[in-house]
Coordinates of C-alpha atoms in Angstrom, one line a residue:
Chain A
M1 CA -7.5 13.2 8.6
K2 CA -4.4 15.2 7.8
K3 CA -3.7 15.0 11.6
L4 CA -3.9 11.2 11.3
I5 CA -1.2 11.2 8.7
L6 CA 0.9 13.6 10.7
T7 CA 0.5 11.4 13.8
T8 CA 1.5 8.3 11.9
A9 CA 4.6 10.1 10.6
A10 CA 5.3 11.3 14.1
L11 CA 4.9 7.8 15.5
A12 CA 7.3 6.5 12.9
L13 CA 9.8 9.1 13.9
T14 CA 9.5 8.6 17.6
A15 CA 9.7 4.8 17.2
G16 CA 13.0 5.4 15.5
M17 CA 14.2 7.7 18.3
A18 CA 13.3 5.4 21.1
M19 CA 15.7 2.9 19.6
A20 CA 18.6 5.4 19.4
E21 CA 19.9 4.4 22.8
S22 CA 21.8 1.3 22.0
H23 CA 24.8 1.9 19.7
A24 CA 25.9 -1.6 18.7
M25 CA 27.1 -1.7 15.1
T26 CA 24.3 -3.4 13.3
V27 CA 24.8 -4.3 9.6
R28 CA 21.8 -5.0 7.5
M29 CA 22.6 -7.7 5.0
G30 CA 20.5 -7.4 1.8
T31 CA 19.9 -10.5 -0.3
E32 CA 17.5 -11.7 -2.9
G33 CA 16.4 -15.0 -1.3
A34 CA 15.6 -16.7 -4.6
Y35 CA 18.9 -18.1 -5.8
P36 CA 19.7 -21.5 -4.3
P37 CA 22.3 -22.6 -3.2
Y38 CA 23.6 -19.0 -2.8
N39 CA 20.6 -17.7 -1.0
F40 CA 17.0 -18.8 -0.7
L41 CA 14.1 -18.9 1.8
N42 CA 13.9 -22.2 3.6
D43 CA 10.7 -23.9 4.7
N44 CA 10.4 -21.6 7.7
G45 CA 10.6 -18.5 5.5
E46 CA 14.1 -17.6 6.8
V47 CA 17.1 -16.7 4.6
D48 CA 19.3 -19.8 4.2
G49 CA 22.0 -21.0 1.9
F50 CA 25.7 -20.6 1.3
E51 CA 25.7 -16.8 1.7
R52 CA 23.6 -17.0 4.9
D53 CA 26.2 -19.3 6.5
L54 CA 29.1 -17.3 5.2
G55 CA 27.6 -13.9 6.1
D56 CA 26.9 -15.1 9.7
A57 CA 30.5 -16.3 9.9
I58 CA 31.8 -13.0 8.5
C59 CA 29.8 -11.0 11.0
E60 CA 31.0 -13.1 13.9
T61 CA 34.6 -12.7 12.9
A62 CA 34.3 -9.0 12.4
G63 CA 32.2 -8.5 15.6
L64 CA 29.2 -7.1 13.9
T65 CA 25.5 -7.8 14.6
C66 CA 23.8 -8.8 11.4
E67 CA 20.2 -8.6 10.3
W68 CA 19.0 -10.2 7.1
V69 CA 16.8 -8.4 4.7
T70 CA 15.3 -9.6 1.4
N71 CA 14.9 -7.3 -1.6
D72 CA 13.9 -7.7 -5.2
W73 CA 16.8 -8.2 -7.5
D74 CA 15.7 -5.3 -9.7
S75 CA 16.0 -2.6 -7.1
I76 CA 18.8 -4.2 -5.0
I77 CA 21.4 -1.6 -5.9
P78 CA 19.2 1.5 -5.6
N79 CA 18.1 0.4 -2.1
L80 CA 21.7 -0.1 -1.1
V81 CA 22.9 3.4 -2.1
S82 CA 19.9 5.0 -0.5
G83 CA 20.8 3.3 2.7
N84 CA 18.0 0.8 3.3
Y85 CA 20.5 -1.9 4.1
D86 CA 24.3 -1.9 4.2
T87 CA 25.6 -4.8 2.1
I88 CA 24.5 -6.8 -0.9
I89 CA 25.3 -10.4 -0.4
A90 CA 23.3 -12.0 -3.2
G91 CA 25.5 -14.0 -5.5
M92 CA 26.4 -10.7 -7.2
S93 CA 29.4 -11.0 -9.6
I94 CA 31.9 -8.2 -9.5
T95 CA 31.8 -6.3 -12.8
E96 CA 33.1 -3.0 -14.0
E97 CA 29.6 -1.5 -14.6
R98 CA 28.5 -2.3 -11.0
D99 CA 31.8 -1.2 -9.6
E100 CA 31.1 2.3 -10.9
V101 CA 28.0 2.5 -8.7
I102 CA 29.0 0.5 -5.6
D103 CA 32.1 -1.0 -4.2
F104 CA 32.9 -4.7 -3.7
T105 CA 34.9 -6.5 -1.1
Q106 CA 37.3 -9.2 -2.3
A107 CA 35.6 -12.2 -3.9
Y108 CA 34.4 -14.9 -1.5
F109 CA 33.4 -17.1 -4.4
P110 CA 35.6 -17.6 -7.6
A111 CA 34.4 -16.6 -11.0
D112 CA 31.9 -19.4 -11.6
P113 CA 31.3 -20.6 -15.2
S114 CA 27.8 -19.8 -16.5
A115 CA 26.1 -22.6 -18.3
F116 CA 23.2 -23.1 -20.7
A117 CA 20.5 -25.5 -19.7
A118 CA 18.0 -26.6 -22.3
M119 CA 15.4 -29.3 -22.9
S120 CA 17.4 -31.0 -25.7
D121 CA 21.1 -31.3 -26.5
S122 CA 20.5 -29.9 -30.0
F123 CA 20.9 -26.4 -28.6
D124 CA 23.7 -24.6 -30.5
G125 CA 23.9 -21.2 -28.8
T126 CA 21.3 -19.6 -31.0
G127 CA 17.6 -19.0 -30.5
V128 CA 15.6 -17.6 -27.6
I129 CA 17.6 -17.5 -24.4
A130 CA 16.2 -16.7 -21.0
A131 CA 18.2 -14.9 -18.3
Q132 CA 17.4 -12.9 -15.2
T133 CA 17.2 -9.1 -15.6
G134 CA 20.2 -7.1 -14.7
T135 CA 22.6 -10.0 -14.5
I136 CA 26.0 -10.6 -16.2
Q137 CA 24.3 -13.5 -18.0
A138 CA 21.6 -11.2 -19.5
S139 CA 24.3 -8.8 -20.9
H140 CA 26.2 -11.7 -22.2
V141 CA 23.2 -13.1 -24.1
A142 CA 22.5 -9.6 -25.5
S143 CA 25.9 -9.6 -27.0
M144 CA 25.7 -13.1 -28.6
D145 CA 25.1 -13.5 -32.3
G146 CA 21.9 -15.2 -33.3
A147 CA 20.6 -15.2 -29.8
E148 CA 17.4 -13.4 -28.7
L149 CA 17.3 -12.4 -25.0
V150 CA 14.2 -12.8 -22.9
E151 CA 14.5 -11.4 -19.4
F152 CA 12.7 -12.4 -16.2
A153 CA 12.6 -10.8 -12.8
T154 CA 13.4 -13.9 -10.8
P155 CA 15.7 -16.9 -11.4
D156 CA 12.9 -19.3 -11.0
E157 CA 10.9 -17.8 -13.9
T158 CA 13.9 -18.3 -16.3
I159 CA 13.8 -22.0 -15.6
A160 CA 10.0 -22.1 -16.0
A161 CA 10.3 -20.3 -19.3
V162 CA 12.5 -23.1 -20.7
K163 CA 10.3 -25.8 -19.3
N164 CA 7.2 -24.4 -20.9
G165 CA 8.9 -23.8 -24.3
E166 CA 9.0 -20.0 -24.1
A167 CA 12.7 -20.1 -24.4
D168 CA 15.1 -22.6 -26.0
A169 CA 17.7 -22.3 -23.2
V170 CA 18.5 -20.5 -20.0
L171 CA 21.9 -19.0 -19.2
A172 CA 22.7 -18.8 -15.4
D173 CA 25.5 -19.6 -12.9
K174 CA 26.4 -23.2 -13.2
A175 CA 26.2 -23.6 -9.4
F176 CA 22.5 -22.5 -9.5
L177 CA 21.6 -24.7 -12.5
E178 CA 23.5 -27.8 -11.3
P179 CA 21.0 -29.0 -8.6
I180 CA 18.1 -28.2 -10.9
V181 CA 19.5 -30.2 -13.8
A182 CA 20.4 -33.0 -11.4
E183 CA 16.8 -33.3 -10.0
D184 CA 14.9 -32.6 -13.2
G185 CA 14.8 -35.3 -15.9
D186 CA 13.9 -33.0 -18.7
L187 CA 16.6 -30.4 -18.4
M188 CA 20.2 -30.9 -19.5
F189 CA 23.3 -28.8 -19.9
A190 CA 23.9 -27.8 -23.5
G191 CA 26.5 -25.8 -25.4
E192 CA 29.7 -24.6 -23.9
D193 CA 30.2 -22.9 -20.5
V194 CA 31.3 -19.3 -20.4
V195 CA 33.2 -17.7 -17.6
L196 CA 31.8 -14.2 -16.8
G197 CA 32.7 -11.6 -14.1
D198 CA 35.5 -11.5 -11.6
G199 CA 34.0 -13.7 -8.9
I200 CA 31.3 -12.9 -6.3
G201 CA 31.9 -10.3 -3.6
I202 CA 29.9 -8.4 -1.1
G203 CA 28.6 -5.0 -2.4
V204 CA 28.8 -2.0 -0.1
R205 CA 28.3 1.7 -0.6
E206 CA 31.3 3.6 -2.0
S207 CA 31.3 5.9 1.0
D208 CA 31.4 3.0 3.4
E209 CA 35.1 2.3 3.4
E210 CA 35.2 1.4 7.1
L211 CA 32.7 -1.4 6.6
K212 CA 34.4 -2.6 3.5
A213 CA 37.7 -2.9 5.3
K214 CA 36.2 -4.8 8.1
L215 CA 34.5 -7.2 5.8
D216 CA 37.6 -7.7 3.7
E217 CA 39.6 -8.5 6.8
A218 CA 37.0 -11.0 8.0
I219 CA 36.9 -12.7 4.5
T220 CA 40.7 -13.0 4.5
A221 CA 40.7 -14.6 7.9
L222 CA 37.9 -17.0 6.9
K223 CA 39.7 -17.9 3.7
E224 CA 42.9 -18.6 5.7
D225 CA 41.3 -20.8 8.3
G226 CA 39.4 -22.8 5.7
T227 CA 35.9 -21.8 6.6
V228 CA 35.1 -20.4 3.1
N229 CA 36.3 -23.7 1.5
E230 CA 34.3 -25.7 4.0
L231 CA 31.1 -23.8 3.3
I232 CA 31.6 -24.0 -0.5
E233 CA 32.0 -27.7 -0.2
K234 CA 29.0 -28.0 2.0
W235 CA 26.6 -26.1 -0.3
F236 CA 28.0 -26.8 -3.8
E237 CA 28.1 -30.5 -4.5
G238 CA 31.2 -31.7 -6.2
M239 CA 33.1 -28.5 -5.9
T240 CA 36.4 -28.3 -4.0
G241 CA 37.3 -25.2 -2.1
P242 CA 39.4 -22.9 -4.2
Y243 CA 41.1 -20.8 -1.5
Chain B
M1 CA 3.1 -27.7 13.5
F2 CA 2.0 -31.4 14.0
E3 CA 4.2 -34.0 15.5
Y4 CA 4.3 -36.3 12.5
C5 CA 5.7 -33.4 10.5
A6 CA 9.2 -34.0 11.8
D7 CA 10.2 -36.1 8.8
P8 CA 8.1 -35.0 5.8
Q9 CA 9.8 -37.4 3.4
S10 CA 8.2 -40.4 5.1
I11 CA 4.6 -39.2 5.0
Q12 CA 2.2 -38.9 2.1
G13 CA -1.2 -37.7 0.9
F14 CA -3.3 -35.7 3.3
Q15 CA -0.8 -35.9 6.1
W16 CA 1.9 -34.5 3.8
L17 CA -0.4 -31.7 2.7
S18 CA -1.3 -30.8 6.2
C19 CA 2.4 -30.4 7.1
Y20 CA 3.2 -28.6 3.9
L21 CA 0.4 -26.1 4.3
T22 CA 1.3 -25.3 7.9
N23 CA 5.1 -24.8 7.5
G24 CA 6.7 -21.5 8.5
K25 CA 6.6 -20.1 5.0
H26 CA 2.9 -20.8 4.5
L27 CA 2.1 -19.1 7.8
L28 CA 3.9 -16.0 6.5
F29 CA 1.8 -16.4 3.3
Y30 CA -1.4 -16.4 5.4
Q31 CA -0.2 -13.4 7.4
S32 CA 0.3 -11.5 4.2
F33 CA -3.5 -11.7 3.5
G34 CA -4.0 -9.9 6.7
V35 CA -1.4 -7.3 5.8
V36 CA -3.1 -6.7 2.4
L37 CA -6.6 -6.4 4.1
L38 CA -5.2 -4.0 6.7
L39 CA -3.5 -1.9 4.0
L40 CA -6.9 -1.6 2.2
A41 CA -8.7 -0.8 5.4
V42 CA -6.2 2.0 6.3
T43 CA -5.5 3.3 2.8
A44 CA -9.1 3.8 1.6
P45 CA -10.1 6.3 4.3
V46 CA -6.7 8.1 4.1
A47 CA -6.9 8.3 0.3
L48 CA -10.5 9.6 0.5
A49 CA -9.3 12.3 2.9
F50 CA -6.5 13.3 0.6
G51 CA -9.1 13.4 -2.2
F52 CA -11.5 15.5 -0.2
V53 CA -8.8 18.0 0.7
G54 CA -7.6 18.1 -2.9
A55 CA -11.1 18.6 -4.3
S56 CA -12.0 21.3 -1.8
A57 CA -8.7 23.1 -2.6
A58 CA -9.3 22.8 -6.3
R59 CA -12.7 24.6 -6.1
S60 CA -11.4 27.2 -3.6
R61 CA -11.7 30.9 -4.7
F62 CA -8.3 31.6 -3.2
L63 CA -5.9 31.2 -6.1
P64 CA -2.9 29.4 -4.4
F65 CA -5.3 26.8 -2.9
S66 CA -7.0 26.1 -6.2
L67 CA -3.6 25.9 -8.0
F68 CA -2.4 23.5 -5.4
G69 CA -5.4 21.3 -5.7
K70 CA -5.4 21.3 -9.4
G71 CA -1.7 20.8 -9.6
Y72 CA -1.8 17.8 -7.2
T73 CA -4.5 16.0 -9.2
S74 CA -3.1 16.6 -12.6
I75 CA 0.5 15.8 -11.8
V76 CA -0.2 12.6 -9.8
R77 CA -2.8 11.4 -12.3
G78 CA -0.4 11.9 -15.1
V79 CA 2.6 10.0 -13.7
P80 CA 2.6 6.2 -14.2
D81 CA 1.9 4.4 -11.0
I82 CA 5.0 2.2 -11.1
A83 CA 7.3 5.1 -11.7
F84 CA 5.7 6.9 -8.9
F85 CA 6.1 4.0 -6.5
L86 CA 9.7 3.4 -7.3
F87 CA 10.7 7.0 -7.1
F88 CA 8.5 8.1 -4.3
V89 CA 9.4 5.6 -1.8
I90 CA 13.1 6.3 -2.0
A91 CA 12.6 10.0 -2.2
L92 CA 10.1 10.2 0.7
D93 CA 12.4 8.1 2.8
Q94 CA 15.3 10.4 2.0
V95 CA 13.3 13.5 2.8
F96 CA 12.5 12.2 6.2
E97 CA 16.1 11.2 6.8
Y98 CA 17.4 14.5 5.5
L99 CA 15.2 16.4 8.0
R100 CA 16.2 14.2 10.9
H101 CA 19.8 14.6 9.9
K102 CA 19.6 18.4 9.9
A103 CA 17.9 18.3 13.3
K104 CA 20.1 15.7 15.0
C105 CA 23.6 16.1 13.5
P106 CA 24.2 19.8 13.0
D107 CA 28.0 19.4 13.2
W108 CA 28.3 16.8 10.5
E109 CA 30.8 17.9 7.9
L110 CA 30.7 15.4 5.2
P111 CA 28.3 15.9 2.3
I112 CA 25.0 14.0 2.4
R113 CA 25.3 13.1 -1.3
Q114 CA 28.5 11.3 -2.0
G115 CA 28.4 10.2 -5.6
N116 CA 25.5 7.8 -5.8
D117 CA 25.3 7.4 -2.1
F118 CA 22.9 9.0 0.3
V119 CA 24.6 9.2 3.6
V120 CA 23.2 10.6 6.8
C121 CA 24.6 10.2 10.3
D122 CA 23.7 6.9 12.1
I123 CA 21.2 8.4 14.5
A124 CA 19.3 10.1 11.7
K125 CA 18.6 6.8 9.9
L126 CA 14.9 5.9 9.6
P127 CA 14.4 3.4 11.1
L128 CA 17.7 3.1 12.8
S129 CA 19.8 0.2 11.3
N130 CA 19.9 -1.5 14.7
S131 CA 16.1 -1.4 15.3
P132 CA 14.5 -4.8 15.0
Q133 CA 13.1 -6.0 11.7
W134 CA 9.4 -5.3 12.7
V135 CA 10.1 -1.6 13.1
H136 CA 11.5 -1.6 9.5
E137 CA 8.4 -3.5 8.4
V138 CA 6.0 -1.1 10.1
Y139 CA 7.9 1.8 8.6
G140 CA 7.7 0.2 5.1
F141 CA 4.0 -0.3 5.6
T142 CA 3.5 3.3 6.7
L143 CA 5.3 4.5 3.6
A144 CA 3.2 2.2 1.5
V145 CA 0.0 3.6 3.0
L146 CA 1.2 7.2 2.4
T147 CA 2.2 6.4 -1.2
F148 CA -1.0 4.7 -2.0
A149 CA -3.0 7.5 -0.4
I150 CA -1.2 10.2 -2.4
V151 CA -1.7 8.3 -5.7
F152 CA -5.3 7.3 -5.1
G153 CA -6.1 10.5 -3.4
A154 CA -5.4 12.4 -6.6
F155 CA -7.9 10.2 -8.5
A156 CA -10.4 10.5 -5.6
A157 CA -10.0 14.3 -5.7
N158 CA -10.9 14.4 -9.3
V159 CA -14.0 12.2 -8.7
L160 CA -15.1 14.4 -5.8
Y161 CA -14.4 17.6 -7.7
G162 CA -16.8 16.4 -10.4
A163 CA -19.3 15.2 -7.8
M164 CA -19.3 18.6 -6.1
R165 CA -20.2 20.3 -9.4
S166 CA -22.9 17.8 -10.1
V167 CA -25.1 18.8 -7.1
P168 CA -28.0 20.6 -8.7
R169 CA -27.5 24.4 -8.6
P170 CA -31.1 25.1 -7.3
Q171 CA -30.2 23.2 -4.1
L172 CA -27.4 25.6 -3.4
E173 CA -29.4 28.6 -4.4
T174 CA -32.2 27.6 -2.0
A175 CA -29.6 27.4 0.8
E176 CA -28.3 30.9 0.0
A177 CA -31.9 32.2 -0.1
Y178 CA -32.4 30.9 3.4
G179 CA -29.4 32.9 4.5
F180 CA -26.8 30.1 4.8
S181 CA -23.2 31.3 4.7
S182 CA -21.0 29.8 2.0
R183 CA -19.3 27.6 4.6
Q184 CA -22.7 26.4 5.9
T185 CA -23.9 25.7 2.3
F186 CA -20.8 23.7 1.7
W187 CA -21.0 21.5 4.8
R188 CA -24.7 21.1 5.1
I189 CA -26.0 21.1 1.5
L190 CA -23.2 20.3 -0.9
V191 CA -21.2 17.7 1.0
P192 CA -24.1 15.5 2.1
Q193 CA -25.5 15.5 -1.4
M194 CA -22.4 15.0 -3.4
W195 CA -21.7 11.4 -2.3
V196 CA -24.3 9.9 -4.5
Y197 CA -22.6 11.4 -7.5
A198 CA -19.2 10.4 -6.3
L199 CA -19.9 6.8 -5.4
P200 CA -19.7 5.1 -8.8
G201 CA -16.3 6.7 -9.5
L202 CA -15.1 6.0 -6.0
S203 CA -16.2 2.4 -6.2
N204 CA -14.1 2.0 -9.4
L205 CA -11.1 3.4 -7.5
W206 CA -11.7 1.0 -4.7
M207 CA -11.6 -2.0 -7.0
I208 CA -8.4 -0.7 -8.7
L209 CA -6.9 -0.2 -5.2
V210 CA -7.7 -3.8 -4.3
K211 CA -5.9 -5.1 -7.3
A212 CA -2.9 -2.7 -6.9
T213 CA -1.7 -4.2 -3.7
P214 CA 1.1 -6.3 -5.5
L215 CA 2.9 -3.0 -5.9
L216 CA 3.5 -3.3 -2.2
F217 CA 6.5 -5.5 -2.9
L218 CA 8.2 -2.5 -4.6
L219 CA 8.0 -0.9 -1.2
G220 CA 9.6 -3.8 0.6
V221 CA 6.3 -5.2 2.0
E222 CA 5.9 -8.9 1.2
D223 CA 2.4 -9.2 -0.1
I224 CA 0.3 -12.2 -1.2
V225 CA 1.5 -12.2 -4.8
Y226 CA 5.1 -12.2 -3.7
W227 CA 4.5 -15.2 -1.5
A228 CA 2.4 -17.0 -4.1
R229 CA 5.2 -16.7 -6.6
E230 CA 7.8 -17.7 -4.0
L231 CA 5.8 -20.7 -2.7
G232 CA 4.7 -21.9 -6.1
G233 CA 8.1 -21.9 -7.7
T234 CA 9.9 -25.2 -8.2
K235 CA 11.3 -26.5 -4.9
N236 CA 14.5 -28.6 -5.2
P237 CA 14.8 -31.6 -2.7
R238 CA 18.2 -30.4 -1.8
F239 CA 17.0 -27.1 -0.3
S240 CA 13.5 -28.0 0.9
D241 CA 11.8 -30.7 2.9
Y242 CA 8.8 -30.3 0.7
P243 CA 10.1 -30.6 -2.9
H244 CA 7.6 -30.0 -5.7
G245 CA 7.4 -28.8 -9.3
D246 CA 6.1 -25.6 -10.7
W247 CA 2.9 -25.1 -8.6
R248 CA 2.4 -21.4 -9.3
M249 CA -0.8 -22.1 -11.1
Y250 CA -2.5 -23.4 -7.9
Y251 CA -1.2 -20.5 -5.8
F252 CA -2.4 -18.0 -8.3
G253 CA -5.7 -19.9 -8.6
A254 CA -6.1 -19.4 -4.8
L255 CA -5.3 -15.7 -5.3
L256 CA -8.0 -15.5 -8.0
V257 CA -10.6 -16.9 -5.6
F258 CA -9.5 -14.4 -3.0
Y259 CA -9.7 -11.4 -5.3
L260 CA -13.1 -12.5 -6.6
L261 CA -14.4 -12.9 -3.0
V262 CA -13.2 -9.4 -2.2
T263 CA -14.9 -8.1 -5.3
R264 CA -18.1 -9.8 -4.5
V265 CA -18.2 -8.5 -0.9
S266 CA -17.3 -5.0 -2.1
E267 CA -20.2 -5.1 -4.6
V268 CA -22.7 -6.0 -2.0
V269 CA -21.5 -3.3 0.4
L270 CA -21.3 -0.7 -2.3
D271 CA -24.8 -1.5 -3.5
R272 CA -26.2 -1.1 0.0
L273 CA -24.3 2.1 0.4
M274 CA -25.7 3.4 -2.9
S275 CA -29.3 2.8 -2.0
R276 CA -28.7 4.5 1.4
L277 CA -27.1 7.5 -0.2
T278 CA -29.8 7.8 -2.9
L279 CA -32.5 8.1 -0.3
G280 CA -34.3 11.5 -0.7
Q281 CA -32.0 12.7 -3.4
A282 CA -33.1 14.7 -6.4
T283 CA -31.8 12.0 -8.8
A284 CA -33.6 9.4 -10.9
G285 CA -32.6 6.8 -8.3
G286 CA -34.0 8.8 -5.4
E287 CA -37.2 9.4 -7.3
A288 CA -37.6 5.7 -8.0
Q289 CA -37.1 5.0 -4.3
R290 CA -39.7 7.6 -3.4
K291 CA -42.3 6.1 -5.7
A292 CA -41.6 2.5 -4.5
L293 CA -42.3 3.6 -1.0
A294 CA -45.4 5.6 -1.8

């Protein structure tokens, strides 16, 4: 039996070696796949959304071959630093805490106001507030007076918590909440928007300066020729391209 | 899938449902059932083998072996599963990559640990970053099997260790009286007789293993619970051709049925196995069988 395990391990090793021949630069793009319109899985189960379009455009401009990978939000940074994929492109805001662990390219999406969505407009910024674990919104709620934070692993669950009464409101990126509030008769924006973070960038390993430079260059080029604006207008209704 | 599915907004009722349930995402969901069953089928024997090796080592008279066996079972049983899964998968992957790095890139000068980063040369990556996605998935699956086998092997080792000590001493003494060597006694008397004592404990482990498969997602393998949550979540008409509300209850309901079915089938199989193993044993069950036959 031990042999069996050794054989499996050996198989995994040789399978890797057989592929070593081709040396094209492949970049594995890590995303969450649960945060429309930034990134989500479409009906065919493929990664889709603003970041998919933008990521593909960046890879084309920079001459990289890109492969999309989905990963849980919780472990998205540990898996980047241990090298399971090479970038995080998952609506991740650039913050100081994250910048200590990983590096970010320049922002490809401006600092988006975060908004509260609730079932009634009587919400006044206190009470139980839902947010996704490990997000800037979660740390913001934790620092608010009179608010109690409940965290969920996925964005979808934060909405469900408000709808079933577990939480009084949810705090999330306005661009994520906007289509939900628009299509759902019960939910509405409440309270005042807050601007958090320094915009959204692509996360890369700190040691990966070469890749970071390539991506930065491509983002600059795409900002200049208007592609970034075009994609923002395509995916975010009512938003004009800021670059 | 079907031709009328081209425009889902225009169809209703059964037709809509037939399109919805056969879209690409649902096909991936159905596949994940196969992945889970395959994982169970592969992991169970491997874990049992780990357990057998661990138990035999623990009762060895050679001190290092017995320390190894006892250390393995007590450490792994003591660590919470989820911590083990999160830590182990990254650590194991890094060990493999480190070994390959040492073998393949001897003249690499940069440190492997740079701050938080774990950096090995490109050709030492496992799998290589330019290998197709299925290679990554097979690798993830292999890691999952290995991790499950190590964790459940430790529990199985403990069960088997107990079972080995439950075989009545007179059985072994008789073997020795007939001149069996200790190796012969072990393989011909102890091992065939211990299973009847081990089976209740092992069947518990099997049931726990069946329910532990959602941990797979921690290892990057998309399992049935992941897809049920993803498919059941609210779908916005702007991003899906099949918008719907929060349907997680239905999807989890389907999973409930699936798990109950697996439990039922397991029970039937384990019952048969138990009566097969009891045959001719010096236990109450074996005695009852003998009387019923006579």
